[in-house]
Amino acid sequence: MTPERAPRIAVGPERDPRFERAVAAGGGVCCRLEDAPDALVWTAGPQNFPEALPASVRWVQLPSAGVEYWLSQGVVKAHPRVTWTSAAGAYSAAVAEHALLLLLAGVRALPAHLAATSWAPESLAPAVGTLRGATVGIVGAGGVGRALIPMLAALGAHTLAVTRSGRPVPGAVETFPVERIDELWPLADHFVISATATRDVETLVGATELTAMKSTAWVVNVSHGELVDTDALVAALRSGAIGGAGLDVTDPEPLPDDHPLWTLPNAVITPHDSNPPPLRIPAYLEHVTENVTRFASGLVPIGVVDPSAGY
Amino acid sequence: MTPERAPRIAVGPERDPRFERAVAAGGGVCCRLEDAPDALVWTAGPQNFPEALPASVRWVQLPSAGVEYWLSQGVVKAHPRVTWTSAAGAYSAAVAEHALLLLLAGVRALPAHLAATSWAPESLAPAVGTLRGATVGIVGAGGVGRALIPMLAALGAHTLAVTRSGRPVPGAVETFPVERIDELWPLADHFVISATATRDVETLVGATELTAMKSTAWVVNVSHGELVDTDALVAALRSGAIGGAGLDVTDPEPLPDDHPLWTLPNAVITPHDSNPPPLRIPAYLEHVTENVTRFASGLVPIGVVDPSAGY
């Protein structure tokens, strides 16, 4: 994948100046799909995707993090000599930023501050904590978890990571394999659930795990609602077994109007909008620039699709 | 100030194991004030401060950021051969963390999310912004402003700093001298007012400045309430001239119960508790360790008191 000249890159299905600028910023030269490009940057869904790609194309960048459709429809398989990349990772920073906000809002008692209608430091200030010197357990160190670690580090927090393999995650004080996850619950001060998508989602945080946590712990979930037992969580929030919860994902989702989580003072709910539409295009543009840079330099692009793994 | 052995350091007015550990962590050896120490770490107010220090003492660490009392009472002047340090800077990280929370909560529309009692991404998600790629104007790059810059950088935000001199602030894309501050208002996406204490506080942000800002701008003030014209701010928040305001300091302060800022949906008020009592001792312990380390190595400690400057 090392071109000896600036790579020629088509943007499709339609020309778009924003994407042409992103390609140019990565060192690529824009051309049309008919003009034998080295690569194709796709900006839309699978409709209108060309049935056959020019033989010159060696790399295709797709705009979504999940690529199930492209795999199931045989598009990837039909072009065995092409490297396909998803937008996996492109949106990690937005979700990590959201997780940081939920955690920091909890630790610094922002919900109680926002509910206040008078100047009452005597009741509010004692509830204000800090992430400085705190230990945050990151459950699942995929793109989001890895993007979160330097944000936490900048605030002076330490990270304990949990991954399937337990291989050391850069920036984490220690990385636990998932079999040792039970050691984490009493150890960390707070938790961010940022496990990546898997086919079978099982409950990770239930009554036992919540009971093992410190009574000041905040639990943030930006991954899958099903990873947390909602009834056990509500009980823990009511009893004060934990400090609070910040949830961008819930089970059930959407959360029904009459659900107790809406009114518990130590629950912060956001409706799965950590990566909302207005932020997606800028993030994808940044991803395109990064991958064009890598393609132009012969480096491995981010988010290479692995058909055997299904993503 | 370069001792050839581990410095002997007294903790006063009373022994305190937390401070003795902090001294040891910095490479110091604890002793009593009567045993000719090289330095004194003071953990309380000016009451009971010894009238005369042993001649061996070359450095005194004081626990507050402001040292007006010690200067005005002649304590500093009475010991001309001693280096005095305040705790200036010790609490900067806590205040910077708070500023980051107020800014991020505003940019990501957390107040509207917390007010919601149903799952409504269609109305909430379009209001969610990001600090990633945003430009934040930091007005006053003292300890707080400087502590905030790497936190913002970790989130992918850029910083424009304003200082009295305009000398480049590390990490800022550009530093403006205060005479050019008017260039900042239309240029940055958001603002954090973090000017350090001065004797004469004048309004910095009034109707003209608010009008010059982007309509999506959030203004965070963690410095002095008087730096922002409250009436002009209320008008700007009501008209939508700016996005919102996060205020840990107000004018008047305390903010009266019937003040409109309490009920404006785009105002976040915290009652001057960015650095609350529970966080102060850990922060001062960290400061003590850092300064003992510096004293032991012959480096200039942080927060040297300058009697001629008054701090």
Coordinates of C-alpha atoms in Angstrom, one line a residue:
Chain A
M1 CA 0.0 0.0 0.0
T2 CA 2.9 2.4 -0.5
P3 CA 2.2 4.6 -3.5
E4 CA 5.2 6.4 -5.0
R5 CA 3.2 9.5 -5.7
A6 CA 0.4 11.4 -3.9
P7 CA -2.5 8.9 -3.9
R8 CA -5.5 9.6 -6.2
I9 CA -8.7 9.4 -4.3
A10 CA -12.3 9.5 -5.4
V11 CA -15.0 10.8 -3.1
G12 CA -18.5 9.2 -3.6
P13 CA -21.3 8.8 -4.2
E14 CA -21.1 12.6 -4.8
R15 CA -18.4 15.2 -4.8
D16 CA -18.4 17.0 -1.5
P17 CA -15.9 19.9 -0.9
R18 CA -15.6 19.1 2.8
F19 CA -14.4 15.6 2.0
E20 CA -12.2 16.8 -0.8
R21 CA -10.5 19.2 1.6
A22 CA -10.1 16.3 4.1
V23 CA -8.5 14.2 1.4
A24 CA -6.2 17.0 0.4
A25 CA -5.3 17.6 4.0
G26 CA -4.1 14.0 4.2
G27 CA -1.9 14.4 1.1
G28 CA -4.3 12.9 -1.4
V29 CA -5.3 14.2 -4.8
C30 CA -9.0 14.0 -5.6
C31 CA -10.2 12.5 -8.9
R32 CA -13.4 10.9 -10.2
L33 CA -14.1 7.2 -9.8
E34 CA -13.9 6.8 -13.6
D35 CA -10.3 8.1 -13.6
A36 CA -8.7 5.0 -12.0
P37 CA -8.3 6.2 -8.4
D38 CA -6.1 4.4 -5.9
A39 CA -8.8 4.7 -3.3
L40 CA -12.5 5.5 -2.7
V41 CA -13.8 7.5 0.3
W42 CA -17.5 6.7 0.6
T43 CA -19.7 9.2 2.4
A44 CA -23.2 7.6 2.3
G45 CA -25.0 4.4 2.9
P46 CA -24.8 1.2 0.8
Q47 CA -27.4 2.4 -1.7
N48 CA -25.7 3.5 -4.9
F49 CA -22.4 1.8 -4.0
P50 CA -20.8 0.8 -7.3
E51 CA -21.4 -2.8 -8.2
A52 CA -17.8 -3.1 -9.5
L53 CA -14.9 -1.0 -8.4
P54 CA -12.2 0.0 -10.9
A55 CA -9.2 -2.4 -10.7
S56 CA -7.0 0.5 -9.6
V57 CA -8.8 0.8 -6.3
R58 CA -6.8 -0.7 -3.4
W59 CA -8.6 0.9 -0.5
V60 CA -12.2 1.8 0.4
Q61 CA -13.1 4.0 3.4
L62 CA -16.7 3.4 4.7
P63 CA -18.5 6.0 6.8
S64 CA -20.1 3.9 9.5
A65 CA -18.5 2.2 12.5
G66 CA -20.5 -1.0 11.9
V67 CA -20.2 -2.6 8.4
E68 CA -22.6 -5.6 8.8
Y69 CA -24.5 -4.6 5.7
W70 CA -21.4 -4.4 3.5
L71 CA -20.3 -7.8 4.7
S72 CA -23.6 -9.5 4.6
Q73 CA -24.3 -8.3 1.0
G74 CA -21.0 -9.7 -0.2
V75 CA -19.6 -6.3 -1.2
V76 CA -16.4 -6.8 0.7
K77 CA -16.0 -10.4 -0.4
A78 CA -16.5 -9.4 -4.1
H79 CA -13.3 -7.2 -3.9
P80 CA -10.7 -9.5 -2.3
R81 CA -7.7 -7.3 -3.3
V82 CA -9.2 -4.2 -1.7
T83 CA -8.5 -3.0 1.9
W84 CA -11.8 -1.9 3.5
T85 CA -11.8 0.4 6.5
S86 CA -14.8 1.3 8.6
A87 CA -15.2 4.5 10.6
A88 CA -14.6 2.6 13.8
G89 CA -12.7 4.9 16.1
A90 CA -13.8 8.0 14.3
Y91 CA -16.5 8.6 16.9
S92 CA -14.6 7.4 19.9
A93 CA -13.4 10.8 21.1
A94 CA -17.0 12.2 21.1
V95 CA -18.2 9.3 23.2
A96 CA -15.2 9.5 25.5
E97 CA -15.8 13.2 26.0
H98 CA -19.4 12.4 26.9
A99 CA -18.3 9.8 29.4
L100 CA -15.9 12.3 31.0
L101 CA -18.7 14.8 31.3
L102 CA -21.1 12.3 33.0
L103 CA -18.4 11.2 35.4
L104 CA -17.2 14.7 36.3
A105 CA -20.8 15.9 36.7
G106 CA -21.4 13.1 39.1
V107 CA -18.2 13.4 41.1
R108 CA -18.6 17.2 41.4
A109 CA -22.3 16.9 42.3
L110 CA -23.5 19.0 39.4
P111 CA -27.1 17.6 39.5
A112 CA -27.6 19.0 43.0
H113 CA -26.0 22.3 42.0
L114 CA -28.3 22.6 39.0
A115 CA -31.4 21.8 41.1
A116 CA -30.4 24.5 43.6
T117 CA -32.2 27.9 43.5
S118 CA -30.3 29.6 46.2
W119 CA -26.6 30.1 47.2
A120 CA -26.0 27.2 49.5
P121 CA -22.3 26.3 49.6
E122 CA -22.8 24.9 53.2
S123 CA -25.0 22.1 51.8
L124 CA -23.4 21.7 48.3
A125 CA -19.7 22.1 48.8
P126 CA -19.3 19.0 51.0
A127 CA -20.6 16.9 48.1
V128 CA -18.0 18.2 45.6
G129 CA -15.4 15.6 44.8
T130 CA -12.6 15.5 42.3
L131 CA -11.1 13.2 39.7
R132 CA -7.7 14.3 40.7
G133 CA -6.0 11.4 42.4
A134 CA -9.0 9.2 41.8
T135 CA -8.8 5.7 40.3
V136 CA -11.2 5.1 37.4
G137 CA -11.9 1.6 36.3
I138 CA -12.4 1.4 32.5
V139 CA -14.3 -1.7 31.5
G140 CA -13.5 -2.4 27.9
A141 CA -10.6 -0.6 26.4
G142 CA -11.6 -0.3 22.8
G143 CA -11.6 3.0 20.9
V144 CA -13.8 4.8 23.5
G145 CA -11.9 3.5 26.6
R146 CA -8.5 4.3 25.0
A147 CA -9.6 7.8 24.0
L148 CA -10.8 8.4 27.6
I149 CA -7.5 7.5 29.3
P150 CA -5.5 10.6 28.3
M151 CA -8.5 12.8 29.1
L152 CA -8.6 11.3 32.6
A153 CA -4.8 11.5 32.9
A154 CA -5.0 15.3 32.1
L155 CA -7.3 15.6 35.1
G156 CA -4.9 13.7 37.4
A157 CA -6.9 10.5 37.5
H158 CA -5.5 7.0 37.3
T159 CA -6.9 4.3 35.2
L160 CA -7.4 0.6 35.8
A161 CA -8.4 -1.1 32.5
V162 CA -10.3 -4.4 31.9
T163 CA -10.0 -6.1 28.6
R164 CA -10.7 -9.6 27.3
S165 CA -7.0 -10.5 27.1
G166 CA -5.6 -8.4 29.9
R167 CA -2.8 -7.2 27.7
P168 CA -1.5 -3.9 29.1
V169 CA -3.5 -0.9 27.8
P170 CA -1.3 2.2 27.2
G171 CA -1.8 4.7 29.9
A172 CA -3.5 2.4 32.4
V173 CA -1.8 1.8 35.7
E174 CA -2.9 -1.9 35.4
T175 CA -4.9 -3.9 33.0
F176 CA -7.0 -6.8 34.2
P177 CA -8.2 -9.7 32.0
V178 CA -12.0 -10.0 32.2
E179 CA -11.7 -13.2 34.4
R180 CA -10.3 -11.0 37.1
I181 CA -12.9 -8.2 36.8
D182 CA -14.3 -8.9 40.3
E183 CA -11.0 -7.5 41.8
L184 CA -11.9 -4.1 40.2
W185 CA -15.2 -3.3 41.9
P186 CA -13.8 -2.6 45.4
L187 CA -10.5 -1.2 44.0
A188 CA -11.5 1.7 41.8
D189 CA -13.3 4.9 42.9
H190 CA -15.4 5.1 39.8
F191 CA -16.3 3.1 36.6
V192 CA -16.8 3.7 33.0
I193 CA -18.4 0.9 31.0
S194 CA -17.0 1.3 27.5
A195 CA -17.0 -2.3 26.2
T196 CA -17.2 -2.5 22.4
A197 CA -20.0 -4.1 20.5
T198 CA -20.2 -7.8 20.8
R199 CA -22.9 -10.2 19.5
D200 CA -23.9 -11.5 22.9
V201 CA -24.2 -8.9 25.6
E202 CA -24.3 -10.2 29.1
T203 CA -24.9 -8.4 32.4
L204 CA -21.6 -7.2 33.8
V205 CA -22.8 -5.0 36.6
G206 CA -25.5 -6.5 38.9
A207 CA -26.4 -6.4 42.6
T208 CA -23.2 -8.2 43.6
E209 CA -20.9 -5.9 41.7
L210 CA -22.7 -2.8 42.9
T211 CA -22.5 -3.9 46.5
A212 CA -18.7 -4.5 46.1
M213 CA -18.2 -0.9 45.0
K214 CA -17.3 2.0 47.2
S215 CA -20.4 3.9 48.4
T216 CA -19.1 7.1 46.7
A217 CA -18.6 5.4 43.3
W218 CA -20.1 6.7 40.1
V219 CA -20.9 4.3 37.3
V220 CA -21.0 5.6 33.8
N221 CA -22.3 3.5 30.9
V222 CA -21.7 4.7 27.3
S223 CA -21.7 1.2 25.8
H224 CA -24.8 -1.1 26.1
G225 CA -27.7 -0.7 28.5
E226 CA -27.8 -4.5 28.9
L227 CA -24.4 -4.5 30.6
V228 CA -25.9 -3.0 33.7
D229 CA -28.8 -4.7 35.6
T230 CA -31.2 -1.7 35.7
D231 CA -33.3 -2.9 38.7
A232 CA -30.2 -3.6 40.7
L233 CA -28.9 -0.2 39.8
V234 CA -32.0 1.6 40.8
A235 CA -31.9 -0.2 44.2
A236 CA -28.2 0.8 44.7
L237 CA -29.0 4.4 43.8
R238 CA -31.9 4.5 46.2
S239 CA -30.0 2.8 49.1
G240 CA -26.8 4.8 48.6
A241 CA -24.8 1.7 47.9
I242 CA -23.1 3.7 45.2
G243 CA -22.7 7.5 44.6
G244 CA -24.6 7.7 41.4
A245 CA -24.9 6.7 37.7
G246 CA -24.4 8.5 34.4
L247 CA -26.1 6.6 31.6
D248 CA -26.1 7.3 27.9
V249 CA -27.5 3.8 27.3
T250 CA -30.2 2.1 29.3
D251 CA -32.1 -1.2 29.5
P252 CA -34.9 -0.9 28.4
E253 CA -34.0 1.7 25.7
P254 CA -35.6 4.1 25.2
L255 CA -36.2 4.4 28.9
P256 CA -40.0 4.7 29.6
D257 CA -41.4 8.0 30.8
D258 CA -42.4 6.6 34.2
H259 CA -39.1 5.0 34.9
P260 CA -37.6 5.8 38.4
L261 CA -34.2 6.6 36.8
W262 CA -35.7 9.9 35.6
T263 CA -36.3 11.2 39.1
L264 CA -33.5 9.7 41.1
P265 CA -31.3 12.7 42.1
N266 CA -28.1 10.7 41.7
A267 CA -28.9 9.5 38.1
V268 CA -27.9 11.4 35.0
I269 CA -29.6 10.1 31.9
T270 CA -28.7 11.2 28.3
P271 CA -30.7 9.6 25.5
H272 CA -27.9 7.8 23.6
D273 CA -26.7 11.1 22.2
S274 CA -23.0 11.0 23.1
N275 CA -22.2 11.1 19.4
P276 CA -25.1 13.1 18.0
P277 CA -25.6 13.9 14.3
P278 CA -24.1 17.3 14.3
L279 CA -20.7 15.9 15.5
R280 CA -20.5 13.0 13.1
I281 CA -19.5 14.7 9.9
P282 CA -16.6 16.6 11.4
A283 CA -15.4 13.4 13.1
Y284 CA -15.6 11.4 9.9
L285 CA -13.7 14.2 8.0
E286 CA -10.9 14.0 10.6
H287 CA -10.9 10.2 10.3
V288 CA -10.6 10.5 6.5
T289 CA -7.7 12.9 6.7
E290 CA -5.9 10.5 9.1
N291 CA -6.4 7.5 6.9
V292 CA -5.5 9.3 3.7
T293 CA -2.3 10.3 5.5
R294 CA -1.6 6.7 6.5
F295 CA -2.5 5.4 3.0
A296 CA -0.1 8.0 1.4
S297 CA 2.7 6.9 3.8
G298 CA 2.1 3.2 3.4
L299 CA 0.9 2.8 7.0
V300 CA -1.9 0.6 8.2
P301 CA -5.1 2.6 8.1
I302 CA -7.4 2.8 11.2
G303 CA -10.4 0.5 11.3
V304 CA -9.5 -2.2 8.8
V305 CA -12.5 -4.5 8.2
D306 CA -11.9 -8.1 9.2
P307 CA -14.6 -10.2 7.5
S308 CA -13.8 -13.3 9.5
A309 CA -14.4 -11.3 12.8
G310 CA -17.5 -9.7 11.4
Y311 CA -16.4 -6.1 11.8
Chain B
M1 CA 18.9 26.5 49.0
T2 CA 20.8 23.3 48.2
P3 CA 21.2 21.2 51.3
E4 CA 23.9 18.5 51.1
R5 CA 21.7 16.0 53.0
A6 CA 18.0 15.3 53.2
P7 CA 16.4 18.5 54.5
R8 CA 15.1 18.5 58.1
I9 CA 11.6 19.9 58.1
A10 CA 9.2 20.8 60.9
V11 CA 5.4 20.6 60.6
G12 CA 3.5 23.1 62.7
P13 CA 1.6 24.2 64.7
E14 CA 1.0 20.5 65.5
R15 CA 2.4 17.3 64.2
D16 CA 0.1 15.7 61.6
P17 CA 0.9 12.3 60.1
R18 CA -0.6 13.3 56.8
F19 CA 1.8 16.2 56.4
E20 CA 4.7 14.1 57.8
R21 CA 4.1 11.6 55.0
A22 CA 3.9 14.4 52.5
V23 CA 7.3 15.7 53.7
A24 CA 8.8 12.2 53.6
A25 CA 7.4 11.7 50.1
G26 CA 9.3 14.8 49.0
G27 CA 12.6 13.5 50.5
G28 CA 12.4 15.5 53.7
V29 CA 13.1 14.3 57.3
C30 CA 10.6 15.5 59.9
C31 CA 11.9 17.0 63.1
R32 CA 10.6 19.4 65.7
L33 CA 10.8 23.1 65.4
E34 CA 13.1 23.1 68.5
D35 CA 15.6 20.8 66.7
A36 CA 17.0 23.4 64.2
P37 CA 15.1 22.4 61.1
D38 CA 15.9 23.7 57.6
A39 CA 12.3 24.5 56.9
L40 CA 8.8 24.8 58.4
V41 CA 5.6 23.6 56.8
W42 CA 2.7 25.5 58.4
T43 CA -0.7 23.9 58.3
A44 CA -2.9 26.5 60.0
G45 CA -3.7 30.2 60.2
P46 CA -1.5 32.9 61.5
Q47 CA -2.6 32.4 65.1
N48 CA 0.2 30.6 67.1
F49 CA 2.8 31.2 64.4
P50 CA 6.1 31.4 66.3
E51 CA 7.2 35.0 67.0
A52 CA 10.8 34.1 66.2
L53 CA 11.9 31.2 63.9
P54 CA 15.1 29.2 64.6
A55 CA 18.1 30.7 62.7
S56 CA 18.4 27.4 60.9
V57 CA 15.1 27.9 59.0
R58 CA 15.6 29.0 55.4
W59 CA 12.2 28.2 54.0
V60 CA 8.6 28.5 55.3
Q61 CA 5.6 27.0 53.5
L62 CA 2.2 28.7 54.2
P63 CA -1.1 26.9 53.7
S64 CA -3.2 29.7 52.0
A65 CA -3.0 31.1 48.5
G66 CA -3.3 34.6 49.8
V67 CA -0.7 35.8 52.3
E68 CA -2.0 39.4 53.0
Y69 CA -2.1 38.8 56.8
W70 CA 1.5 37.5 57.0
L71 CA 2.7 40.4 55.0
S72 CA 0.7 43.1 56.8
Q73 CA 1.6 41.8 60.2
G74 CA 5.3 42.0 59.4
V75 CA 5.9 38.3 59.8
V76 CA 7.6 38.0 56.5
K77 CA 9.6 41.2 56.9
A78 CA 10.9 40.0 60.3
H79 CA 12.7 37.1 58.7
P80 CA 14.6 38.5 55.7
R81 CA 16.8 35.5 55.2
V82 CA 13.8 33.1 54.9
T83 CA 12.2 32.1 51.6
W84 CA 8.4 32.2 52.1
T85 CA 6.0 30.3 49.9
S86 CA 2.3 30.5 49.7
A87 CA 0.0 27.7 48.6
A88 CA -0.7 29.6 45.3
G89 CA -1.1 27.1 42.6
A90 CA -1.9 24.2 45.0
Y91 CA -5.6 24.7 44.3
S92 CA -5.4 25.6 40.7
A93 CA -6.1 22.1 39.4
A94 CA -9.3 21.9 41.4
V95 CA -10.6 25.2 40.1
A96 CA -9.5 24.3 36.5
E97 CA -11.3 20.9 36.8
H98 CA -14.5 22.8 37.9
A99 CA -14.1 25.2 34.9
L100 CA -13.8 22.3 32.6
L101 CA -17.0 20.8 34.0
L102 CA -18.9 24.0 33.7
L103 CA -17.7 24.4 30.1
L104 CA -18.3 20.9 29.0
A105 CA -21.8 20.8 30.7
G106 CA -22.7 23.8 28.7
V107 CA -21.3 22.8 25.4
R108 CA -23.0 19.3 25.7
A109 CA -26.3 20.8 26.9
L110 CA -26.3 18.9 30.1
P111 CA -28.7 21.3 31.9
A112 CA -31.4 20.5 29.3
H113 CA -30.6 16.8 29.6
L114 CA -30.9 16.9 33.4
A115 CA -34.2 18.7 33.2
A116 CA -35.7 16.0 30.8
T117 CA -38.0 13.4 32.2
S118 CA -38.4 11.5 29.0
W119 CA -36.2 9.9 26.3
A120 CA -36.1 12.7 23.7
P121 CA -33.0 12.5 21.6
E122 CA -34.8 14.3 18.7
S123 CA -35.0 17.5 20.8
L124 CA -31.8 17.1 22.9
A125 CA -29.2 15.7 20.5
P126 CA -29.1 18.7 18.1
A127 CA -28.0 20.8 21.1
V128 CA -25.0 18.6 21.9
G129 CA -21.7 20.2 20.9
T130 CA -18.1 19.2 21.6
L131 CA -14.9 20.8 22.8
R132 CA -13.1 18.8 20.2
G133 CA -11.8 21.2 17.6
A134 CA -13.2 24.2 19.5
T135 CA -11.2 27.2 20.4
V136 CA -11.4 28.3 24.0
G137 CA -10.3 31.8 25.1
I138 CA -8.6 31.8 28.5
V139 CA -8.7 35.2 30.0
G140 CA -5.9 35.3 32.6
A141 CA -3.4 32.5 32.4
G142 CA -2.3 32.3 36.1
G143 CA -2.3 29.0 37.9
V144 CA -5.9 28.1 37.0
G145 CA -5.6 29.1 33.3
R146 CA -2.4 27.2 32.9
A147 CA -3.8 24.1 34.7
L148 CA -6.8 24.2 32.3
I149 CA -4.8 24.3 29.1
P150 CA -3.6 20.6 29.1
M151 CA -7.1 19.5 30.2
L152 CA -8.6 21.2 27.2
A153 CA -5.8 19.9 24.9
A154 CA -6.6 16.3 26.0
L155 CA -10.2 16.9 24.7
G156 CA -8.9 18.3 21.4
A157 CA -9.7 21.9 22.1
H158 CA -7.4 24.8 21.2
T159 CA -6.5 27.6 23.5
L160 CA -6.2 31.4 23.0
A161 CA -4.8 33.0 26.1
V162 CA -4.9 36.6 27.3
T163 CA -2.4 37.8 29.8
R164 CA -1.2 41.2 31.0
S165 CA 2.1 41.0 29.1
G166 CA 1.1 38.8 26.1
R167 CA 4.1 36.7 26.6
P168 CA 3.4 33.2 25.1
V169 CA 1.7 30.9 27.5
P170 CA 2.8 27.3 27.0
G171 CA 0.2 25.2 25.2
A172 CA -1.8 28.2 23.9
V173 CA -2.1 28.6 20.1
E174 CA -1.7 32.3 20.6
T175 CA -1.3 34.7 23.6
F176 CA -2.8 38.2 23.4
P177 CA -1.8 41.0 25.6
V178 CA -4.8 42.5 27.5
E179 CA -4.8 45.6 25.2
R180 CA -5.8 43.3 22.4
I181 CA -8.5 41.4 24.3
D182 CA -11.2 42.7 22.0
E183 CA -9.8 40.6 19.2
L184 CA -10.6 37.5 21.2
W185 CA -14.4 37.9 21.6
P186 CA -15.4 37.1 18.0
L187 CA -12.6 34.7 17.5
A188 CA -13.0 32.1 20.2
D189 CA -15.9 29.6 20.5
H190 CA -16.0 29.8 24.3
F191 CA -14.4 31.6 27.2
V192 CA -13.1 30.9 30.6
I193 CA -12.4 33.8 32.9
S194 CA -9.5 32.8 35.1
A195 CA -7.8 36.1 35.9
T196 CA -5.8 36.0 39.2
A197 CA -6.6 38.2 42.1
T198 CA -5.8 41.8 41.7
R199 CA -6.5 44.7 43.9
D200 CA -8.8 46.6 41.5
V201 CA -11.2 44.4 39.6
E202 CA -12.8 46.1 36.6
T203 CA -15.6 44.7 34.4
L204 CA -14.0 42.8 31.5
V205 CA -17.1 41.3 30.0
G206 CA -20.0 43.7 29.4
A207 CA -22.7 44.2 26.8
T208 CA -20.3 45.1 24.0
E209 CA -18.1 42.0 24.6
L210 CA -21.1 39.7 24.9
T211 CA -22.5 41.0 21.6
A212 CA -19.2 40.4 19.9
M213 CA -19.2 36.7 20.9
K214 CA -20.6 33.9 18.8
S215 CA -24.2 33.1 19.6
T216 CA -23.2 29.6 20.6
A217 CA -20.4 30.8 23.0
W218 CA -20.4 29.6 26.6
V219 CA -18.8 31.9 29.2
V220 CA -17.4 30.4 32.3
N221 CA -16.2 32.5 35.2
V222 CA -14.2 30.9 38.1
S223 CA -12.3 34.1 39.0
H224 CA -14.2 37.2 40.3
G225 CA -17.9 37.9 39.8
E226 CA -17.2 41.6 39.2
L227 CA -15.3 40.8 36.0
V228 CA -18.6 40.1 34.3
D229 CA -21.5 42.6 34.1
T230 CA -24.3 40.5 35.5
D231 CA -27.2 42.6 34.1
A232 CA -25.6 42.5 30.6
L233 CA -25.1 38.8 31.0
V234 CA -28.7 38.1 32.0
A235 CA -29.8 40.1 28.9
A236 CA -27.5 38.1 26.7
L237 CA -28.7 34.8 28.1
R238 CA -32.3 35.8 27.6
S239 CA -31.8 37.1 24.1
G240 CA -29.7 34.2 22.9
A241 CA -26.8 36.5 22.2
I242 CA -24.6 33.8 23.7
G243 CA -25.1 30.1 24.3
G244 CA -24.8 30.2 28.1
A245 CA -22.9 30.9 31.2
G246 CA -21.3 28.8 33.9
L247 CA -20.5 30.8 37.0
D248 CA -18.8 29.8 40.2
V249 CA -18.5 33.4 41.1
T250 CA -21.2 36.1 40.8
D251 CA -21.8 39.8 41.3
P252 CA -23.5 40.2 43.8
E253 CA -22.2 37.2 45.7
P254 CA -23.9 35.4 47.3
L255 CA -26.5 35.6 44.5
P256 CA -29.9 36.5 46.0
D257 CA -32.6 33.9 46.0
D258 CA -34.8 35.8 43.6
H259 CA -32.1 36.5 41.0
P260 CA -33.0 35.6 37.4
L261 CA -29.7 33.6 37.0
W262 CA -31.2 30.8 39.1
T263 CA -34.0 30.1 36.6
L264 CA -32.4 30.8 33.2
P265 CA -32.1 27.4 31.5
N266 CA -28.7 28.4 30.0
A267 CA -27.1 29.4 33.2
V268 CA -25.2 27.0 35.5
I269 CA -24.5 28.5 39.0
T270 CA -22.2 26.9 41.6
P271 CA -21.8 28.8 44.9
H272 CA -18.0 29.5 44.8
D273 CA -17.3 25.9 45.6
S274 CA -14.8 25.0 42.9
N275 CA -12.3 24.3 45.6
P276 CA -14.4 23.1 48.5
P277 CA -13.0 22.2 51.9
P278 CA -12.8 18.4 51.4
L279 CA -10.4 18.9 48.4
R280 CA -8.1 21.4 50.1
I281 CA -6.1 19.2 52.4
P282 CA -5.2 16.7 49.7
A283 CA -4.2 19.5 47.3
Y284 CA -2.0 21.2 50.0
L285 CA -0.4 17.8 50.8
E286 CA 0.5 17.4 47.2
H287 CA 1.9 21.0 47.1
V288 CA 4.0 20.3 50.2
T289 CA 5.5 17.2 48.6
E290 CA 6.3 19.1 45.5
N291 CA 8.0 22.0 47.3
V292 CA 9.9 19.7 49.6
T293 CA 11.2 17.9 46.6
R294 CA 12.2 21.2 45.1
F295 CA 13.8 22.3 48.3
A296 CA 15.7 19.1 48.6
S297 CA 17.0 19.5 45.1
G298 CA 17.9 23.1 45.3
L299 CA 15.2 24.1 42.9
V300 CA 13.0 27.2 43.2
P301 CA 9.8 26.2 45.1
I302 CA 6.3 27.1 43.8
G303 CA 4.6 30.2 45.1
V304 CA 7.5 32.2 46.4
V305 CA 6.0 35.3 48.2
D306 CA 7.1 38.6 46.8
P307 CA 6.5 41.2 49.5
S308 CA 7.0 44.1 47.1
A309 CA 4.2 42.7 44.8
G310 CA 1.9 42.0 47.8
Y311 CA 1.5 38.2 47.1

